[in-house]
Coordinates of C-alpha atoms in Angstrom, one line a residue:
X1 CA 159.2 -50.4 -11.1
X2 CA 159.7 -46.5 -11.7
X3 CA 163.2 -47.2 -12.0
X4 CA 162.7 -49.7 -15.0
X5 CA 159.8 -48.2 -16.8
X6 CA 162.5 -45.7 -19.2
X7 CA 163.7 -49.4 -20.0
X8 CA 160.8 -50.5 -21.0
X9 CA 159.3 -47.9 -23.1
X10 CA 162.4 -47.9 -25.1
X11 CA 161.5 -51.6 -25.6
X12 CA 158.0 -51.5 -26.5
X13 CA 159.3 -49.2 -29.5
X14 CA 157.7 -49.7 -33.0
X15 CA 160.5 -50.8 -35.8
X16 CA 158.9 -51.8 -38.6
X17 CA 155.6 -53.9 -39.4
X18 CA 155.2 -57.5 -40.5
X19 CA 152.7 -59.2 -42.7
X20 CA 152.5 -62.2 -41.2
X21 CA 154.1 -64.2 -38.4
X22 CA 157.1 -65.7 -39.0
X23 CA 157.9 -69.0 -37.2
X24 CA 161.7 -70.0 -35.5
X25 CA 161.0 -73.7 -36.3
X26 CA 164.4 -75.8 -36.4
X27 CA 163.4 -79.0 -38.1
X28 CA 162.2 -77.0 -42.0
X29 CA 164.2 -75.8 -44.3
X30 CA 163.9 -72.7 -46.7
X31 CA 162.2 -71.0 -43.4
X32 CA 161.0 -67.0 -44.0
X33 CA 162.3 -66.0 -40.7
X34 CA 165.5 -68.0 -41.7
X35 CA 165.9 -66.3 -45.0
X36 CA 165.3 -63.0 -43.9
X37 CA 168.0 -63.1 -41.0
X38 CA 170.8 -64.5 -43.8
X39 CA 169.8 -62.0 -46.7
X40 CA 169.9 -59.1 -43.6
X41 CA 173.7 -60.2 -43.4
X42 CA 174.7 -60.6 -46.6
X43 CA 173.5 -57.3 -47.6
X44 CA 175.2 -55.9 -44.2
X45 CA 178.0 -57.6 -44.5
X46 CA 178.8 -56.5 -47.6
X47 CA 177.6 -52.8 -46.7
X48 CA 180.4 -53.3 -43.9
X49 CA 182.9 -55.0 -45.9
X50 CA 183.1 -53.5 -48.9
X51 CA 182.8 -56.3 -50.7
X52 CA 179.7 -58.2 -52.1
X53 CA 178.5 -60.9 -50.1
X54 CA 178.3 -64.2 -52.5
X55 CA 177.1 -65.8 -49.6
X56 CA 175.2 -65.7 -46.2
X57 CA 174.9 -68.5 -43.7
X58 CA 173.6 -68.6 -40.3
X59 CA 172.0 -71.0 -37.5
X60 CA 168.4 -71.2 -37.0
X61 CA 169.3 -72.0 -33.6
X62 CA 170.1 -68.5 -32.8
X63 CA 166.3 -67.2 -33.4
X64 CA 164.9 -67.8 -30.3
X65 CA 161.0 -66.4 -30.7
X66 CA 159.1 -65.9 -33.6
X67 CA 158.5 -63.2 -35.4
X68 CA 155.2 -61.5 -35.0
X69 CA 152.5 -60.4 -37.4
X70 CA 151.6 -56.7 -37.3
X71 CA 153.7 -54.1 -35.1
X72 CA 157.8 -55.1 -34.5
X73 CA 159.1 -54.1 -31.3
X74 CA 162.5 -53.6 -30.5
X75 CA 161.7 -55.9 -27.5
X76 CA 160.6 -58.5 -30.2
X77 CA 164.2 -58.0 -32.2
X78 CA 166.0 -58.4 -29.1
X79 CA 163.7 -61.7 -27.9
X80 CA 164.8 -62.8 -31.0
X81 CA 168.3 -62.8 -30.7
X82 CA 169.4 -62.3 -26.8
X83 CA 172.8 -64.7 -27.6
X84 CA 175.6 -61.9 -28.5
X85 CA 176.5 -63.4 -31.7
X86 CA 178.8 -61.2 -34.5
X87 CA 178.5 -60.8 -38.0
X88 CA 182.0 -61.9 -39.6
X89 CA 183.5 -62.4 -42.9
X90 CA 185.1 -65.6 -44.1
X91 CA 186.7 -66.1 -47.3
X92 CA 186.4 -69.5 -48.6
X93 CA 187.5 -71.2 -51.6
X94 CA 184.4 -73.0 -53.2
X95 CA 185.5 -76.5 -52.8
X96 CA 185.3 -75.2 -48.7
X97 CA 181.7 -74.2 -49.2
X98 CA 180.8 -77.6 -51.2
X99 CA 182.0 -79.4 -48.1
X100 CA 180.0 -76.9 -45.7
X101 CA 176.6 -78.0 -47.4
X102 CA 177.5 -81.6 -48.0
X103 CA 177.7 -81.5 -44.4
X104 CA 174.4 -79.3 -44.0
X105 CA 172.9 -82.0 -46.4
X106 CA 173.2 -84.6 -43.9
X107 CA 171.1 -82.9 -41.2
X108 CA 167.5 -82.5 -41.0
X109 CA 166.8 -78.8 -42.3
X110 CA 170.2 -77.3 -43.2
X111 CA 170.6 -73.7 -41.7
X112 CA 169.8 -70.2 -43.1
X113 CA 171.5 -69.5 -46.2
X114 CA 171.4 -66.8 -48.6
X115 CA 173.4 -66.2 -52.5
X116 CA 172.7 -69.9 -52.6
X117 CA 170.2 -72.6 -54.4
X118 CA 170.9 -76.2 -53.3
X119 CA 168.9 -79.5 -54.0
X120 CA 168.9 -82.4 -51.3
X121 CA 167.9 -85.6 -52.2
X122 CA 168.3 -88.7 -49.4
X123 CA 170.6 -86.7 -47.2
X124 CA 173.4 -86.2 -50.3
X125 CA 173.8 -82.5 -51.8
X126 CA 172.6 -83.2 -55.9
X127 CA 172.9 -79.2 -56.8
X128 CA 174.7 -76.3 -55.3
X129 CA 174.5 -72.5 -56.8
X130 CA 175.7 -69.5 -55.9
X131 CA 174.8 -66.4 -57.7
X132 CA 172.8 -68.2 -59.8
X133 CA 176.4 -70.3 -61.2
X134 CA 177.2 -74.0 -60.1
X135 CA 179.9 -73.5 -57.1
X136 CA 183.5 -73.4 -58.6
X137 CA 185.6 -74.6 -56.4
X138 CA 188.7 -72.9 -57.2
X139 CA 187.1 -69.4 -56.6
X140 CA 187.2 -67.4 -53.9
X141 CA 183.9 -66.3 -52.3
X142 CA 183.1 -64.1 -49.4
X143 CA 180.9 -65.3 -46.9
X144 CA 178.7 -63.4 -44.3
X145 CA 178.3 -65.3 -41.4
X146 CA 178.4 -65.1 -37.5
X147 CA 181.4 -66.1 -35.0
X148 CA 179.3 -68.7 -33.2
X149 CA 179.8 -70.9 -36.4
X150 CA 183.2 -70.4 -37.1
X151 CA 184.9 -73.0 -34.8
X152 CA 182.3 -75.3 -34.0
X153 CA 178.7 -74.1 -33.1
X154 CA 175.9 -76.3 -34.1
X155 CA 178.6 -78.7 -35.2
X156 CA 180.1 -75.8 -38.3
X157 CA 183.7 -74.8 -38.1
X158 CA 183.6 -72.1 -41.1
X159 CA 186.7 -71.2 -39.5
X160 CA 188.7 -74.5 -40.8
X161 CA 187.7 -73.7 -44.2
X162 CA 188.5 -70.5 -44.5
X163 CA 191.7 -68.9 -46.2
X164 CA 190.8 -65.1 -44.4
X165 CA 188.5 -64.4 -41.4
X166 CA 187.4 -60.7 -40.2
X167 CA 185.4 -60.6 -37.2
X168 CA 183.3 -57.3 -36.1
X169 CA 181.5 -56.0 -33.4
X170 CA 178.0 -55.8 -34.7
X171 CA 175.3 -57.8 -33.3
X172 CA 173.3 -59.7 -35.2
X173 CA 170.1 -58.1 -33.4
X174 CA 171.3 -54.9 -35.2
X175 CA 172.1 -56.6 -38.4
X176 CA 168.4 -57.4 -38.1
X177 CA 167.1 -54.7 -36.6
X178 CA 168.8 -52.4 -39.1
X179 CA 166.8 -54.2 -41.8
X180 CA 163.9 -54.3 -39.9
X181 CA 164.1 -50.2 -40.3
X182 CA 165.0 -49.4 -43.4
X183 CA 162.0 -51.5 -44.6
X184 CA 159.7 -48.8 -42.2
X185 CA 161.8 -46.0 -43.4
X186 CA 161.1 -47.2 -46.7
X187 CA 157.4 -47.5 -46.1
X188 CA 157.2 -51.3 -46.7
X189 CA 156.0 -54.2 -44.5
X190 CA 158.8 -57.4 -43.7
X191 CA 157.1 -60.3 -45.9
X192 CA 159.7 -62.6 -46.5
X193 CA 159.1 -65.9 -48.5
X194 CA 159.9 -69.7 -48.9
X195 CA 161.9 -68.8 -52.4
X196 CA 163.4 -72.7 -52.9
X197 CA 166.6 -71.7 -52.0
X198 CA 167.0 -74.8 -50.1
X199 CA 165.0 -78.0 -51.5
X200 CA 165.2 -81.3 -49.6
X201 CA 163.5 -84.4 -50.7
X202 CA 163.9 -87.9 -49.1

């Protein structure tokens, strides 16, 4: 016990605060927790890259507890994401990325996306913006997303569709935890929102 109690403390560390608690469900779309972990890698990954991030994707899958209301621990960030999954960068031609959320379309609550506005109806994909443009799908876009889904995870080879692929060795966990304080830093509280940035009807 004496041996693992410097351990411990580290863990029980204050990050940041949040306003509310955020569930990990897997069967909703447009989740908070879900929108905060993609826009927390687009805006790393294009910190990283160099490049702006048109677009974030990642699986809900990978958030394993919820996050709480009130005090953020760093044990809480690392509960949340104990699989060691990387942030990478994808370039993909649009028509790529139209494929990618027809496919997301046919599932029960999409993933976590970010740069993007799509409308489901009955399963098919009806609307599909990035940056606030419909997709073009000659253009070339860059994508922040993590190596779990770029040959296969949760059924999404991003990989396939690519034309360029950098992989890195950041965490997602620091992705998020890096967020998590610069909002403290910053003096603000994590209250992220449904935004309709994913829209499925029946």
């Amino acid at each position: 016990l004496m041996d693992v109690q410097p351990r411990m403390a580290r863990l029980k560390q204050v990050v940041g605060h949040s306003a509310k608690m955020m569930p990990n469900l897997r069967n909703e779309c447009d989740l908070p927790l879900g929108n905060l972990v993609a826009d927390a890698l687009r805006q790393k990954g294009s910190e990283y890259f160099g490049v702006p991030m048109d677009f974030a994707i990642t699986n809900y899958g990978g958030i394993r507890v919820p996050m709480p209301e009130g005090a953020v621990t760093l044990d809480d960030i690392e509960s949340m994401f104990p699989f060691k999954n990387y942030l990478c960068y994808a370039k993909v031609r649009g028509s790529g990325l139209i494929r990618l959320l027809e496919q997301l379309a046919k599932t029960q609550a999409f993933q976590a996306i970010g740069g993007a506005r799509v409308k489901v109806k009955a399963h098919e994909l009806v609307e599909a913006e990035i940056g606030g443009k419909p997709i073009d799908p000659e253009r070339l876009y860059h994508v922040a997303t993590i190596d779990f889904l770029l040959s296969g995870g949760d059924q999404i080879a991003i990989g396939a569709l690519a034309e360029d692929v950098i992989l890195t060795s950041v965490l997602v966990r620091d992705v998020v935890l890096d967020y998590v304080q610069g909002k403290e830093a910053a003096g603000e509280v994590i209250d992220a929102q449904k935004d309709g940035r994913v829209v499925m009807e029946d």
